[in-house]
Short mmCIF file of C-alpha atoms and ligand atoms in Angstrom, two decimals:
data_model
loop_
_atom_site.label_atom_id
_atom_site.label_comp_id
_atom_site.label_asym_id
_atom_site.label_seq_id
_atom_site.Cartn_x
_atom_site.Cartn_y
_atom_site.Cartn_z
CA MET Y 116 171.12 193.02 -55.36
CA PHE Y 117 170.55 189.15 -55.77
CA GLY Y 118 173.06 186.45 -55.80
CA LEU Y 119 173.52 182.98 -57.25
CA ILE Y 120 175.85 180.30 -55.64
CA GLY Y 121 176.60 177.79 -58.27
CA HIS Y 122 179.05 174.93 -59.12
CA LEU Y 123 180.26 173.13 -62.20
CA THR Y 124 179.23 169.48 -63.07
CA SER Y 125 182.56 167.69 -62.84
CA LEU Y 126 186.18 168.11 -62.40
CA GLU Y 127 186.60 167.85 -66.25
CA HIS Y 128 183.99 170.56 -66.71
CA ALA Y 129 185.79 172.73 -64.20
CA GLN Y 130 189.07 172.35 -65.74
CA SER Y 131 187.70 172.95 -69.21
CA VAL Y 132 186.00 176.32 -68.17
CA ALA Y 133 188.66 177.65 -65.77
CA ASP Y 134 189.89 180.13 -68.27
CA ASP Y 135 186.38 181.46 -68.86
CA LEU Y 136 185.89 181.88 -65.24
CA GLY Y 137 188.97 184.06 -64.95
CA TYR Y 138 191.31 181.64 -63.22
CA PRO Y 139 193.30 179.87 -66.06
CA GLU Y 140 195.83 178.58 -63.45
CA TYR Y 141 193.15 176.13 -62.21
CA ALA Y 142 192.78 174.32 -65.55
CA ASN Y 143 195.41 171.65 -64.95
CA GLN Y 144 194.75 171.16 -61.37
CA GLY Y 145 193.23 168.00 -59.68
CA LEU Y 146 190.43 167.67 -57.24
CA ASP Y 147 192.58 168.33 -54.14
CA PHE Y 148 193.45 171.72 -55.56
CA TRP Y 149 189.69 172.52 -56.27
CA CYS Y 150 188.99 171.34 -52.69
CA ALA Y 151 191.29 174.13 -51.39
CA ALA Y 152 190.11 176.87 -53.73
CA PRO Y 153 188.13 179.75 -52.21
CA PRO Y 154 184.78 180.96 -53.65
CA GLN Y 155 184.86 183.71 -56.07
CA ILE Y 156 182.41 186.24 -57.55
CA VAL Y 157 182.99 185.62 -61.38
CA ASP Y 158 179.99 187.41 -62.87
CA ASP Y 159 178.22 190.71 -62.35
CA PHE Y 160 175.21 191.51 -64.42
CA HIS Y 161 171.81 193.12 -64.74
CA VAL Y 162 168.34 191.44 -65.30
CA THR Y 163 165.45 193.54 -66.60
CA SER Y 164 161.93 192.13 -66.09
CA ILE Y 165 159.18 192.67 -68.82
CA THR Y 166 157.70 195.12 -66.27
CA GLY Y 167 160.73 197.39 -67.00
CA GLN Y 168 162.23 196.99 -63.56
CA THR Y 169 166.08 196.32 -63.72
CA ILE Y 170 168.08 194.64 -60.92
CA ARG Y 171 171.71 193.83 -60.44
CA GLY Y 172 173.12 190.25 -59.65
CA LYS Y 173 176.30 188.48 -58.86
CA TYR Y 174 177.30 184.86 -59.49
CA ILE Y 175 179.54 183.17 -56.97
CA GLU Y 176 181.40 180.10 -58.00
CA SER Y 177 181.74 177.97 -54.84
CA CYS Y 178 184.39 175.65 -56.39
CA PHE Y 179 182.46 172.66 -55.16
CA LEU Y 180 182.54 169.70 -57.44
CA PRO Y 181 180.09 166.62 -57.39
CA GLU Y 182 183.16 164.34 -57.16
CA MET Y 183 183.77 165.57 -53.66
CA LEU Y 184 180.59 163.79 -52.58
CA SER Y 185 181.32 160.62 -54.70
CA ASN Y 186 184.76 160.52 -52.91
CA ARG Y 187 183.22 161.20 -49.54
CA TRP Y 188 185.23 164.44 -49.10
CA VAL Y 189 182.29 165.76 -46.96
CA LYS Y 190 184.26 168.36 -45.08
CA SER Y 191 185.37 169.95 -48.28
CA ALA Y 192 181.91 170.07 -49.63
CA ILE Y 193 180.52 171.71 -46.47
CA ARG Y 194 183.40 174.30 -46.36
CA LYS Y 195 182.62 175.19 -50.03
CA VAL Y 196 178.90 175.98 -49.26
CA LEU Y 197 179.53 177.88 -46.08
CA ASN Y 198 182.42 179.96 -47.51
CA ALA Y 199 180.28 180.85 -50.57
CA MET Y 200 177.41 181.85 -48.31
CA ALA Y 201 179.70 184.00 -46.27
CA LEU Y 202 181.08 185.66 -49.24
CA ALA Y 203 177.48 186.43 -50.54
CA GLN Y 204 176.62 187.92 -47.22
CA LYS Y 205 179.85 189.99 -47.05
CA SER Y 206 179.20 191.29 -50.43
CA ASP Y 207 175.95 192.86 -49.29
CA ILE Y 208 173.74 190.61 -51.53
CA ASN Y 209 170.04 190.66 -50.18
CA ILE Y 210 168.99 187.36 -51.43
CA THR Y 211 171.03 184.50 -52.78
CA ALA Y 212 169.90 181.05 -54.36
CA LEU Y 213 171.83 178.07 -53.30
CA GLY Y 214 172.12 176.32 -56.72
CA GLY Y 215 172.30 172.51 -57.37
CA PHE Y 216 174.06 170.60 -54.80
CA SER Y 217 174.57 173.66 -52.53
CA SER Y 218 171.11 173.31 -50.89
CA ILE Y 219 171.34 169.56 -50.76
CA ILE Y 220 174.67 169.81 -48.86
CA PHE Y 221 173.16 172.46 -46.52
CA GLU Y 222 170.24 170.19 -45.65
CA GLU Y 223 172.03 166.79 -45.68
CA PHE Y 224 174.72 167.86 -43.32
CA ASN Y 225 172.65 170.11 -41.21
CA LEU Y 226 174.54 173.30 -41.85
CA LYS Y 227 171.86 175.36 -40.08
CA ASP Y 228 173.94 174.47 -36.95
CA ASN Y 229 177.00 176.21 -38.54
CA ARG Y 230 176.10 179.82 -38.42
CA GLN Y 231 179.48 181.18 -37.65
CA VAL Y 232 181.91 181.26 -40.52
CA ARG Y 233 185.07 182.99 -39.18
CA ASN Y 234 183.92 186.62 -38.42
CA ILE Y 235 180.62 186.31 -40.27
CA GLU Y 236 177.34 185.07 -38.56
CA LEU Y 237 175.27 183.79 -41.47
CA ASP Y 238 171.81 185.14 -41.68
CA PHE Y 239 169.78 182.41 -43.19
CA GLY Y 240 166.94 184.83 -44.12
CA ARG Y 241 169.13 185.92 -46.95
CA PHE Y 242 169.35 182.71 -48.73
CA THR Y 243 166.78 180.56 -50.61
CA THR Y 244 167.16 177.02 -52.04
CA GLY Y 245 165.02 178.10 -55.06
CA ASN Y 246 163.30 174.78 -54.97
CA THR Y 247 159.71 176.23 -54.93
CA HIS Y 248 160.17 177.83 -58.29
CA THR Y 249 162.03 174.70 -59.61
CA ALA Y 250 159.21 172.44 -58.53
CA TYR Y 251 156.59 174.83 -60.07
CA VAL Y 252 158.51 174.83 -63.36
CA ILE Y 253 158.88 171.04 -63.56
CA CYS Y 254 155.06 170.68 -62.85
CA THR Y 255 154.26 173.13 -65.70
CA GLN Y 256 156.56 171.24 -67.95
CA VAL Y 257 154.69 168.03 -67.19
CA GLU Y 258 151.22 169.46 -67.78
CA THR Y 259 152.20 171.45 -70.93
CA LEU Y 260 154.33 168.70 -72.57
CA ALA Y 261 151.67 165.98 -71.80
CA GLU Y 262 149.12 168.11 -73.69
CA LYS Y 263 151.43 168.80 -76.65
CA MET Y 264 152.21 165.12 -77.07
CA GLY Y 265 148.71 163.96 -76.74
CA ILE Y 266 149.23 162.21 -73.35
CA ASP Y 267 146.06 162.50 -71.14
CA LEU Y 268 147.16 162.79 -67.47
CA ALA Y 269 143.84 161.28 -66.41
CA GLN Y 270 144.81 158.05 -68.17
CA SER Y 271 148.56 158.19 -67.38
CA THR Y 272 151.20 157.06 -64.82
CA VAL Y 273 153.82 159.59 -63.66
CA VAL Y 274 156.94 158.09 -62.09
CA VAL Y 275 158.76 160.53 -59.80
CA CYS Y 276 162.42 159.50 -59.25
CA GLY Y 277 163.60 161.34 -56.08
CA ALA Y 278 159.98 161.50 -54.84
CA THR Y 279 160.94 162.07 -51.24
CA GLY Y 280 163.35 164.98 -51.96
CA ASP Y 281 162.45 168.65 -51.55
CA ILE Y 282 161.63 169.08 -55.25
CA GLY Y 283 160.32 165.53 -55.89
CA SER Y 284 157.78 165.72 -52.94
CA ALA Y 285 156.61 169.26 -54.04
CA VAL Y 286 156.06 167.88 -57.57
CA CYS Y 287 154.04 164.98 -56.17
CA ARG Y 288 151.92 167.40 -53.98
CA TRP Y 289 151.10 169.55 -57.00
CA LEU Y 290 150.34 166.53 -59.32
CA ASN Y 291 148.13 165.13 -56.57
CA GLU Y 292 146.20 168.30 -55.89
CA LYS Y 293 146.20 170.30 -59.22
CA THR Y 294 145.96 167.59 -61.80
CA ASP Y 295 143.89 164.50 -62.51
CA THR Y 296 147.02 162.35 -62.93
CA LYS Y 297 145.76 158.67 -62.77
CA LYS Y 298 148.64 156.99 -61.11
CA LEU Y 299 151.65 158.24 -59.21
CA ILE Y 300 154.70 156.11 -58.57
CA TYR Y 301 157.39 157.09 -56.02
CA VAL Y 302 161.07 156.05 -56.40
CA ALA Y 303 163.79 156.73 -53.89
CA ARG Y 304 166.01 154.42 -51.61
CA ASN Y 305 164.79 155.33 -48.05
CA GLN Y 306 161.54 153.24 -47.45
CA GLU Y 307 160.42 155.18 -44.34
CA ARG Y 308 160.43 158.53 -46.21
CA LEU Y 309 158.59 156.96 -49.10
CA GLN Y 310 155.99 155.60 -46.83
CA SER Y 311 155.39 158.94 -45.13
CA LEU Y 312 154.90 160.63 -48.55
CA GLN Y 313 152.46 157.89 -49.39
CA GLU Y 314 150.54 158.58 -46.17
CA GLU Y 315 150.73 162.26 -46.61
CA LEU Y 316 149.12 162.18 -50.09
CA GLY Y 317 146.97 159.16 -49.29
CA ARG Y 318 147.80 157.54 -52.59
CA GLY Y 319 150.68 156.41 -55.02
CA LYS Y 320 152.78 153.29 -55.27
CA ILE Y 321 156.22 152.68 -54.10
CA LEU Y 322 158.39 150.77 -56.57
CA PRO Y 323 162.01 150.18 -57.28
CA LEU Y 324 163.39 152.06 -60.27
CA GLU Y 325 163.55 149.11 -62.70
CA GLU Y 326 159.90 148.05 -61.98
CA ALA Y 327 158.63 151.71 -62.14
CA LEU Y 328 160.16 152.84 -65.42
CA PRO Y 329 158.33 150.50 -67.73
CA LEU Y 330 155.01 151.66 -66.38
CA ALA Y 331 155.66 155.36 -66.90
CA ASP Y 332 153.97 157.62 -69.43
CA ILE Y 333 156.02 160.50 -67.81
CA ILE Y 334 159.15 160.24 -65.78
CA VAL Y 335 160.25 163.16 -63.56
CA TRP Y 336 163.76 162.78 -62.58
CA VAL Y 337 164.80 164.79 -59.56
CA ALA Y 338 167.20 162.55 -57.65
CA SER Y 339 170.35 163.95 -56.13
CA MET Y 340 172.86 161.92 -58.05
CA PRO Y 341 176.37 163.18 -58.34
CA LYS Y 342 176.67 161.15 -61.51
CA GLY Y 343 174.15 160.23 -64.22
CA VAL Y 344 172.62 156.76 -64.59
CA GLU Y 345 172.02 154.69 -67.67
CA ILE Y 346 168.61 153.42 -68.49
CA ASP Y 347 167.39 150.71 -70.95
CA VAL Y 348 165.32 152.66 -73.60
CA ASP Y 349 163.82 149.39 -74.85
CA LYS Y 350 161.99 148.99 -71.64
CA LEU Y 351 160.17 152.23 -71.66
CA LYS Y 352 156.60 152.80 -72.98
CA ARG Y 353 156.09 154.70 -76.27
CA PRO Y 354 155.36 157.57 -76.12
CA CYS Y 355 157.10 158.62 -72.95
CA ILE Y 356 158.13 162.03 -71.73
CA ILE Y 357 161.28 162.13 -69.51
CA ILE Y 358 161.89 165.48 -67.56
CA ASP Y 359 165.32 165.41 -66.27
CA GLY Y 360 165.50 168.07 -63.44
CA GLY Y 361 168.80 166.92 -61.99
CA TYR Y 362 172.07 168.98 -61.87
CA PRO Y 363 174.28 167.42 -63.00
CA LYS Y 364 171.84 165.61 -65.30
CA ASN Y 365 170.41 162.49 -63.82
CA LEU Y 366 170.47 160.66 -67.23
CA GLY Y 367 173.98 159.72 -68.18
CA THR Y 368 173.26 159.13 -71.88
CA VAL Y 369 171.18 161.28 -74.32
CA LEU Y 370 168.20 159.05 -75.22
CA ASN Y 371 167.72 159.26 -78.93
CA ALA Y 372 164.69 157.06 -79.60
CA PRO Y 373 161.49 157.67 -81.53
CA ASP Y 374 158.54 158.66 -79.36
CA ILE Y 375 160.75 159.34 -76.28
CA SER Y 376 161.23 162.93 -75.50
CA VAL Y 377 163.89 163.97 -72.99
CA ILE Y 378 163.44 167.55 -71.62
CA LYS Y 379 165.80 169.52 -69.46
CA GLY Y 380 163.73 169.96 -66.43
CA GLY Y 381 163.77 172.96 -64.07
CA ILE Y 382 165.10 175.32 -66.68
CA VAL Y 383 163.36 178.64 -67.55
CA GLU Y 384 163.86 180.99 -70.48
CA HIS Y 385 163.64 184.75 -69.93
CA SER Y 386 161.85 187.03 -72.45
CA LEU Y 387 164.86 189.60 -72.46
CA ASP Y 388 168.63 189.08 -72.84
CA ILE Y 389 170.83 189.06 -69.79
CA ASP Y 390 174.43 190.39 -69.98
CA TRP Y 391 176.03 187.45 -68.03
CA LYS Y 392 178.72 184.89 -69.09
CA ILE Y 393 177.96 182.18 -66.61
CA MET Y 394 175.10 180.39 -68.37
CA LYS Y 395 177.43 179.85 -71.36
CA ILE Y 396 179.87 178.25 -69.03
CA VAL Y 397 177.28 175.82 -67.71
CA ASN Y 398 176.26 174.95 -71.24
CA MET Y 399 172.79 176.51 -71.57
CA ASP Y 400 171.55 176.16 -75.16
CA ILE Y 401 170.50 179.97 -75.22
CA PRO Y 402 172.86 181.33 -72.55
CA SER Y 403 171.62 184.88 -72.63
CA ARG Y 404 168.08 183.84 -71.73
CA GLN Y 405 168.06 180.35 -70.18
CA MET Y 406 168.80 179.61 -66.58
CA PHE Y 407 168.24 177.14 -63.74
CA ALA Y 408 164.79 177.88 -62.18
CA CYS Y 409 166.40 178.07 -58.64
CA PHE Y 410 168.46 181.03 -59.77
CA ALA Y 411 165.48 182.59 -61.41
CA GLU Y 412 163.78 182.32 -57.90
CA ALA Y 413 166.39 184.71 -56.41
CA ILE Y 414 165.69 187.10 -59.31
CA LEU Y 415 161.95 186.87 -58.74
CA LEU Y 416 162.35 187.49 -54.83
CA GLU Y 417 164.51 190.56 -55.55
CA LEU Y 418 162.11 191.84 -58.18
CA GLU Y 419 159.17 191.40 -55.86
CA GLY Y 420 161.01 192.75 -52.88
CA TRP Y 421 160.41 189.35 -50.97
CA GLN Y 422 164.01 189.28 -49.73
CA THR Y 423 163.40 186.26 -47.61
CA ASN Y 424 164.30 182.61 -47.43
CA PHE Y 425 161.11 181.79 -49.61
CA SER Y 426 162.31 178.15 -50.04
CA TRP Y 427 163.95 176.80 -46.98
CA GLY Y 428 164.11 173.48 -45.10
CA ARG Y 429 163.38 170.13 -46.61
CA ASN Y 430 159.85 169.07 -47.76
CA GLN Y 431 158.16 172.25 -46.65
CA ILE Y 432 157.05 173.38 -50.19
CA THR Y 433 153.32 173.89 -50.49
CA VAL Y 434 151.09 174.18 -53.50
CA PRO Y 435 150.11 177.79 -52.63
CA LYS Y 436 153.67 178.77 -52.36
CA MET Y 437 154.29 177.16 -55.85
CA GLU Y 438 151.30 179.10 -57.26
CA GLN Y 439 152.70 182.50 -55.70
CA ILE Y 440 156.19 182.04 -57.21
CA GLY Y 441 154.62 180.79 -60.48
CA ALA Y 442 152.53 183.98 -60.81
CA ALA Y 443 155.72 186.10 -60.13
CA SER Y 444 157.48 184.14 -62.80
CA ARG Y 445 154.88 184.65 -65.48
CA LYS Y 446 154.56 188.37 -64.45
CA HIS Y 447 158.23 189.07 -64.95
CA GLY Y 448 158.63 187.14 -68.30
CA PHE Y 449 159.92 183.73 -67.41
CA GLN Y 450 158.69 180.60 -69.37
CA PRO Y 451 159.56 176.93 -68.63
CA LEU Y 452 161.59 175.22 -71.27
CA LEU Y 453 159.32 173.24 -73.52
CA PHE Y 454 161.51 171.59 -76.24
P1 NDP N 27 166.99 166.23 -52.16
O1 NDP N 27 168.30 165.76 -51.61
O2 NDP N 27 166.03 166.99 -51.39
O3 NDP N 27 166.17 164.84 -52.72
C1 NDP N 27 166.78 163.97 -53.55
C2 NDP N 27 165.90 162.77 -53.71
O4 NDP N 27 166.63 161.92 -54.54
C3 NDP N 27 165.48 162.10 -52.46
O5 NDP N 27 164.14 161.59 -52.74
C4 NDP N 27 166.46 160.93 -52.43
O6 NDP N 27 165.94 159.83 -51.69
C5 NDP N 27 166.48 160.56 -54.00
N1 NDP N 27 167.76 159.81 -54.44
C6 NDP N 27 169.06 160.20 -54.16
N2 NDP N 27 169.85 159.27 -54.79
C7 NDP N 27 169.07 158.28 -55.31
C8 NDP N 27 169.34 157.15 -56.06
N3 NDP N 27 170.55 156.76 -56.27
N4 NDP N 27 168.22 156.48 -56.59
C9 NDP N 27 167.03 156.83 -56.27
N5 NDP N 27 166.73 157.98 -55.57
C10 NDP N 27 167.73 158.65 -55.15
O7 NDP N 27 167.30 167.01 -53.50
P2 NDP N 27 166.57 168.27 -54.20
O8 NDP N 27 165.15 167.87 -54.43
O9 NDP N 27 166.90 169.50 -53.64
O10 NDP N 27 167.26 168.23 -55.68
C11 NDP N 27 167.02 167.29 -56.57
C12 NDP N 27 167.75 167.44 -57.91
O11 NDP N 27 167.39 168.58 -58.51
C13 NDP N 27 169.35 167.61 -57.76
O12 NDP N 27 170.00 166.88 -58.84
C14 NDP N 27 169.63 169.00 -57.85
O13 NDP N 27 170.91 169.31 -58.17
C15 NDP N 27 168.66 169.47 -58.83
N6 NDP N 27 168.20 170.89 -58.76
C16 NDP N 27 167.96 171.42 -59.97
C17 NDP N 27 167.59 172.86 -59.88
C18 NDP N 27 167.20 173.62 -61.14
O14 NDP N 27 167.02 174.90 -61.05
N7 NDP N 27 166.98 173.01 -62.25
C19 NDP N 27 167.43 173.48 -58.65
C20 NDP N 27 167.73 172.78 -57.38
C21 NDP N 27 168.11 171.47 -57.53
P3 NDP N 27 166.86 158.72 -51.07
O15 NDP N 27 168.07 159.24 -50.46
O16 NDP N 27 166.01 157.98 -50.04
O17 NDP N 27 167.11 157.75 -52.30
#
């Protein structure tokens, strides 16, 4: 059995779907109440691969909300992730993906030093961040969409916002090694980490966001932002592809301008329907088939019998591992979202 640990995108979102999650009494409650709420298994379902193999999965709602980070309620955020992991382990789940901010909190606050959660000693081998598959899916989106829109990577500039992150650095490695992308531009805040990425790849330019965006033919947005940002569409090149891989979405506004395509990054569509309710709750366009690529990684690991922390630690993702998970993804019937 595989597991997915997830969270909702805001307090407003959480309140609006409390009923669907099965706890209507949370609907009128504020952030302090959600801080105290325990994790819950709210969905139990089956996934069938196109190979015919069927596996069972459970979704654990951690009750973490991004506002806990904006308000610096770090202890609550940490408690949410550790308690959800303990619940997954107690429920005999072999491999569980830490969705969205769960893995970011795990890394940012060094939770590997917090193995003991009450009477449960966490076995980190039973968890994966899912970031290798997410990075693979985003790279496939870059390559396929560029071709579809007539953007030649060999003549193009790709800006990666969140370049030094786990997913961002993997995307940069892939674009550097597997494509003939002309120019890479790295955006993030910490200059030291940006310089070490630049040294690792031996190329690429470091620029602040506002200088980078007007140069981009393609923007990959994978920054860990608890709230979206607004960008000035008039300053963007035409055509321009924006792949927004953030959860919650990094872009605060839906950009509706000719020749600018905004795509949901890091989302895959399965070839067969899944009997779950959770993807409707998180507003997927086709909830029976679409999901976050990190969740799909747990499915792939379970299907392949690779019940191990395939994606773990920050900035360890290699191109061969992206190729390996990509091959499994295609084999079992997953496709990156392309519209
Ligand atoms: P990391 O924490 O590893 O990296 C985040 C990156 O964003 C870093 O480079 C960080 O650098 C940068 N960043 C953070 N804030 C800002 C800012 N205000 N301006 C510019 N850069 C910023 O995160 P992950 O790589 O694990 O995740 C990235 C995003 O992808 C998140 O939104 C996450 O929720 C989402 N995600 C989506 C998945 C999917 O399946 N679709 C799966 C997993 C994650 P610095 O701090 O120096 O600025």
